[in-house]
XYZ file of C-alpha atoms in Angstrom:
307
model
C -30.105 -66.683 -122.100
C -27.901 -69.540 -121.183
C -24.828 -69.999 -118.922
C -21.244 -71.558 -119.299
C -21.075 -72.877 -115.671
C -18.135 -75.086 -115.788
C -15.190 -75.516 -118.123
C -12.306 -78.401 -117.321
C -9.275 -79.832 -118.776
C -10.041 -83.780 -118.421
C -7.914 -86.945 -118.962
C -9.266 -89.855 -121.018
C -6.756 -92.669 -120.765
C -7.840 -96.028 -121.653
C -6.247 -97.224 -118.693
C -9.273 -95.832 -116.869
C -11.114 -98.387 -118.358
C -8.381 -101.191 -117.463
C -9.046 -99.868 -114.072
C -12.137 -101.369 -113.306
C -11.450 -104.791 -114.944
C -9.816 -107.789 -112.715
C -5.980 -108.250 -113.702
C -2.604 -106.394 -112.525
C -3.901 -102.742 -113.690
C -7.123 -103.034 -111.447
C -7.748 -99.985 -109.506
C -4.593 -98.348 -110.666
C -6.479 -95.335 -112.193
C -9.158 -94.838 -109.399
C -7.823 -91.322 -108.402
C -8.316 -89.980 -112.087
C -11.902 -91.513 -112.072
C -12.812 -90.131 -108.683
C -11.445 -86.863 -110.379
C -14.334 -87.528 -113.178
C -16.504 -88.386 -110.553
C -15.921 -84.988 -109.011
C -16.324 -83.023 -112.173
C -19.663 -84.843 -112.847
C -21.020 -83.978 -109.448
C -19.510 -80.159 -109.721
C -21.731 -80.097 -112.868
C -24.930 -81.359 -111.320
C -24.879 -78.867 -108.807
C -24.259 -76.416 -111.231
C -27.554 -77.374 -113.013
C -25.631 -78.344 -116.373
C -27.953 -79.790 -118.771
C -25.536 -80.737 -121.562
C -21.325 -81.761 -121.628
C -19.669 -80.194 -124.899
C -16.571 -82.267 -125.428
C -13.360 -80.926 -127.255
C -12.361 -84.465 -128.332
C -8.740 -85.182 -129.173
C -9.486 -88.366 -130.614
C -11.981 -86.989 -133.609
C -9.416 -86.647 -136.430
C -10.506 -83.886 -139.393
C -8.482 -82.686 -142.115
C -10.700 -79.577 -142.895
C -13.152 -77.232 -141.229
C -14.491 -77.726 -137.600
C -17.160 -80.092 -136.852
C -19.924 -80.692 -134.197
C -21.633 -84.230 -133.507
C -25.002 -83.429 -132.351
C -26.897 -86.210 -133.065
C -30.082 -86.864 -131.335
C -29.187 -89.967 -129.315
C -25.821 -91.993 -129.605
C -25.589 -96.281 -128.270
C -23.013 -98.675 -129.236
C -20.553 -100.862 -128.540
C -16.688 -99.422 -128.750
C -13.482 -100.945 -129.651
C -10.504 -98.446 -129.861
C -8.499 -99.051 -133.265
C -5.745 -97.456 -131.526
C -5.592 -99.321 -128.237
C -8.217 -102.355 -129.018
C -6.111 -104.499 -126.200
C -6.958 -101.358 -123.747
C -10.859 -100.377 -124.707
C -12.575 -103.402 -126.268
C -16.360 -103.946 -126.529
C -16.749 -100.912 -124.456
C -21.195 -100.182 -124.193
C -22.310 -96.372 -124.368
C -25.183 -94.695 -124.212
C -26.203 -91.377 -124.064
C -28.655 -88.506 -125.448
C -27.352 -85.916 -127.502
C -28.647 -82.407 -128.097
C -28.766 -81.167 -131.611
C -30.486 -77.823 -130.823
C -27.410 -76.800 -129.085
C -25.081 -78.451 -131.771
C -26.439 -76.471 -134.550
C -26.548 -73.044 -132.126
C -23.026 -73.706 -131.457
C -22.115 -74.353 -135.455
C -23.813 -71.356 -136.392
C -22.302 -68.798 -134.021
C -18.786 -70.183 -135.012
C -19.317 -69.337 -138.553
C -20.670 -65.918 -137.791
C -17.425 -65.258 -136.104
C -15.218 -66.287 -138.969
C -14.669 -69.927 -138.041
C -16.066 -72.135 -140.353
C -17.703 -75.149 -138.792
C -20.099 -77.708 -139.429
C -23.055 -79.403 -137.435
C -23.889 -82.984 -137.929
C -27.065 -83.681 -136.384
C -28.423 -86.426 -138.606
C -25.704 -88.684 -138.688
C -24.296 -92.312 -138.029
C -21.395 -91.026 -136.624
C -21.013 -91.898 -132.864
C -18.214 -90.521 -130.524
C -14.620 -91.320 -130.470
C -13.137 -91.917 -126.990
C -11.788 -89.142 -125.810
C -15.769 -88.375 -125.365
C -16.721 -91.731 -124.247
C -14.559 -92.717 -121.268
C -14.729 -89.840 -119.301
C -18.580 -90.373 -120.037
C -18.671 -93.238 -118.544
C -18.149 -91.921 -115.343
C -19.370 -88.549 -115.532
C -22.659 -89.901 -117.552
C -23.237 -93.087 -116.503
C -26.953 -92.526 -115.577
C -27.370 -90.437 -118.932
C -28.248 -87.146 -116.704
C -26.239 -85.026 -119.207
C -26.934 -84.724 -122.805
C -23.893 -84.969 -124.910
C -22.048 -82.639 -127.973
C -18.761 -83.752 -128.838
C -16.775 -81.248 -130.887
C -13.565 -82.244 -133.201
C -10.436 -81.729 -131.785
C -7.728 -83.423 -133.533
C -7.583 -80.612 -136.231
C -4.451 -81.592 -138.509
C -4.276 -78.350 -140.616
C -5.591 -75.891 -138.323
C -4.958 -73.053 -136.679
C -4.638 -72.670 -132.604
C -5.912 -68.974 -132.757
C -9.220 -70.050 -134.916
C -9.980 -72.883 -132.412
C -9.482 -69.841 -129.584
C -12.044 -68.354 -131.520
C -14.059 -71.116 -132.025
C -14.298 -71.849 -127.964
C -15.092 -67.902 -127.723
C -18.034 -68.314 -130.332
C -19.522 -71.192 -128.558
C -19.575 -69.418 -125.078
C -21.190 -66.607 -127.108
C -23.856 -69.481 -128.497
C -24.672 -70.615 -125.126
C -24.821 -67.475 -123.461
C -26.708 -65.315 -125.962
C -28.920 -67.904 -128.006
C -29.297 -71.230 -125.605
C -32.042 -71.281 -123.013
C -29.997 -74.425 -120.270
C -26.587 -74.357 -118.815
C -23.744 -76.206 -120.442
C -19.943 -77.462 -119.022
C -16.939 -77.302 -121.771
C -14.686 -80.002 -121.391
C -11.148 -80.361 -122.964
C -10.778 -83.983 -123.241
C -6.994 -84.258 -123.926
C -2.924 -84.703 -122.103
C -0.496 -82.433 -121.692
C 2.570 -84.052 -122.998
C 1.507 -86.778 -125.212
C 4.653 -88.411 -126.255
C 3.593 -92.206 -125.983
C 6.212 -94.665 -124.723
C 8.126 -96.212 -127.353
C 6.967 -99.475 -129.062
C 7.650 -102.246 -126.518
C 8.554 -100.038 -123.200
C 4.822 -99.246 -122.755
C 4.568 -101.479 -119.653
C 8.070 -99.984 -118.230
C 6.074 -96.109 -118.586
C 2.736 -97.176 -117.663
C 2.876 -94.753 -114.687
C 5.364 -92.560 -115.901
C 6.108 -89.401 -118.347
C 8.249 -90.216 -121.465
C 10.864 -87.818 -120.472
C 12.393 -85.513 -117.583
C 11.931 -82.665 -120.337
C 8.256 -83.469 -121.017
C 7.846 -83.868 -117.380
C 9.189 -80.582 -116.385
C 7.448 -79.002 -118.927
C 4.082 -80.061 -117.927
C 4.502 -79.121 -114.489
C 5.887 -75.160 -115.733
C 2.144 -75.129 -117.266
C 0.742 -76.373 -114.333
C 2.252 -73.710 -112.340
C 1.460 -70.899 -115.197
C -2.519 -72.408 -114.858
C -2.317 -72.244 -111.230
C -0.735 -68.744 -110.956
C -3.467 -67.761 -113.640
C -0.317 -66.425 -115.809
C -2.670 -66.661 -119.027
C -0.776 -64.556 -121.491
C 2.280 -66.377 -120.775
C 0.568 -69.463 -121.344
C -1.501 -68.475 -124.244
C 1.983 -67.018 -125.997
C 3.804 -70.306 -125.365
C 1.002 -72.341 -126.605
C 1.927 -72.807 -130.217
C 5.770 -74.116 -129.445
C 4.699 -75.964 -126.086
C 2.114 -77.700 -128.734
C 4.863 -78.612 -130.719
C 7.852 -79.342 -128.737
C 5.779 -80.976 -125.812
C 3.899 -83.156 -128.279
C 0.824 -81.585 -127.439
C -1.942 -84.355 -127.866
C -4.267 -83.007 -130.985
C -1.998 -80.481 -131.173
C -3.746 -78.907 -128.004
C -6.585 -77.898 -130.220
C -8.765 -78.644 -127.014
C -6.836 -76.480 -125.009
C -7.051 -73.741 -126.825
C -11.043 -73.838 -127.462
C -11.413 -74.215 -123.837
C -9.250 -71.238 -123.431
C -10.660 -69.148 -125.758
C -14.283 -69.930 -124.325
C -12.565 -68.623 -120.867
C -11.337 -65.326 -122.259
C -8.208 -66.276 -123.949
C -5.048 -64.267 -122.201
C -7.450 -61.980 -120.477
C -9.078 -64.849 -118.729
C -8.430 -64.019 -114.717
C -9.184 -67.413 -113.235
C -6.855 -69.797 -112.022
C -7.007 -73.444 -112.338
C -8.536 -76.037 -109.741
C -6.258 -79.120 -109.481
C -8.976 -81.869 -109.497
C -6.801 -85.096 -109.892
C -2.874 -84.248 -109.593
C -0.670 -84.613 -112.905
C 0.356 -88.286 -113.191
C 2.085 -90.288 -116.283
C 0.077 -93.077 -118.466
C 2.121 -94.708 -121.105
C 4.449 -91.810 -121.544
C 1.915 -89.258 -121.626
C 1.090 -86.446 -118.984
C -2.475 -86.046 -117.823
C -4.398 -84.119 -115.454
C -8.259 -83.136 -114.236
C -8.194 -79.793 -113.499
C -11.299 -77.087 -113.304
C -11.144 -73.399 -114.895
C -13.614 -70.797 -112.751
C -15.904 -69.386 -115.425
C -15.431 -65.442 -115.308
C -17.238 -62.492 -116.861
C -15.321 -61.678 -120.073
C -15.582 -59.525 -123.196
C -13.531 -61.151 -125.770
C -11.289 -58.456 -126.365
C -8.271 -60.846 -126.113
C -10.164 -63.249 -128.710
C -7.826 -63.767 -131.793
C -9.083 -62.752 -134.838
C -10.036 -65.480 -137.730
C -7.182 -66.860 -139.269
C -8.032 -69.522 -142.077
C -10.822 -67.412 -143.612
C -8.883 -64.508 -143.880
C -6.470 -66.163 -146.242
C -5.772 -65.190 -149.443
C -7.604 -67.588 -151.918
C -9.759 -69.012 -148.668
C -12.924 -70.725 -150.045
C -15.587 -71.468 -147.888
C -16.667 -75.607 -147.814
C -20.251 -75.921 -149.436
C -22.899 -76.492 -147.520
C -24.303 -80.160 -149.032
C-alpha cells in the first residue's frame, strides 16, 4: 500500500543551531544545514508525507518506544548542552495513525514496542534540530522513535527497522522517509578541550575507522559492515550504541541490502565526534537477512504489560 521512499543517516549536532546565530560560530555549519535542506527537498520531490526519525537522544531503558502524538509544539533547551541549544522554538504535526501501525508491526515480528499517541512527551533534539531545516514550514508529519537504547540488542533494532518498513509498505496509505539521526564515532572532547576540537575528531583511530565505514557504505559492502557493527558501536563510541544505524540498515534489508551510500554532506568533525549526512537508495528486499528477534527469545522473557 505505502512506500518507503528515502532512507538517510543524518547529523543533528547542536552547532548547526549555533551556526545560525551571531558570533564566532556563525555560518560554520552551513554545509550540514544545506545537506538537511537537500534531504528535505528530495523528500518533497518523492511525495513523502511523514518523516520517521530514529532519535539517538531519546534515551530508553526498556522496550522500544514510538512518540506519535498528534501535534508537537514548544520551546526546547538541551539539558546536555544548554549553552548550545537554548530556547529553540519548534512545531510540527504528528502522525498517530502511522505510529500505531509501526508499533503493531514491530510487536508482530517479536520486537516489543509501545506507541504513545496521547502524551505530553515532546521530541528530543536528535529530531528537532534536523526538522528545523528539513521541515521549517511543517510540510511533513513527524514520528520519533527511541534510539538511545541502553539495554537492547542491535539485532532487535535491525528487526524493528524491517518491521517498520513492512508496516509502511503493507498497511500505510502514504509515503515515508526513515532518518537515522546520530553520529558515527561519538567520543566527545574531554572537558576543557571542546573549543580545540570544535571541528576535529577526538582521535586519529576513530577518524580512520569512520572513514573505513564510509568506504564500506559507498562500496556497498553491507555483509562486512553488518558483521562489524556491534564491535564498531563499542570501540568506535557509536552514538546511542548505533541503534539508529541498525534500525536504518534493517529497514533497507540488513546484510542483503544492495544499494550504495550517496554522501550529501561529507564527513566532518564536531566537538570530537564524526558526522555525516548520507542518503541510501531504497531497493526491493525480501527480508531474508533480517536477524531473528533476540530479547523475546530469551529464557525468562516477560512482555511489558500494556497499561
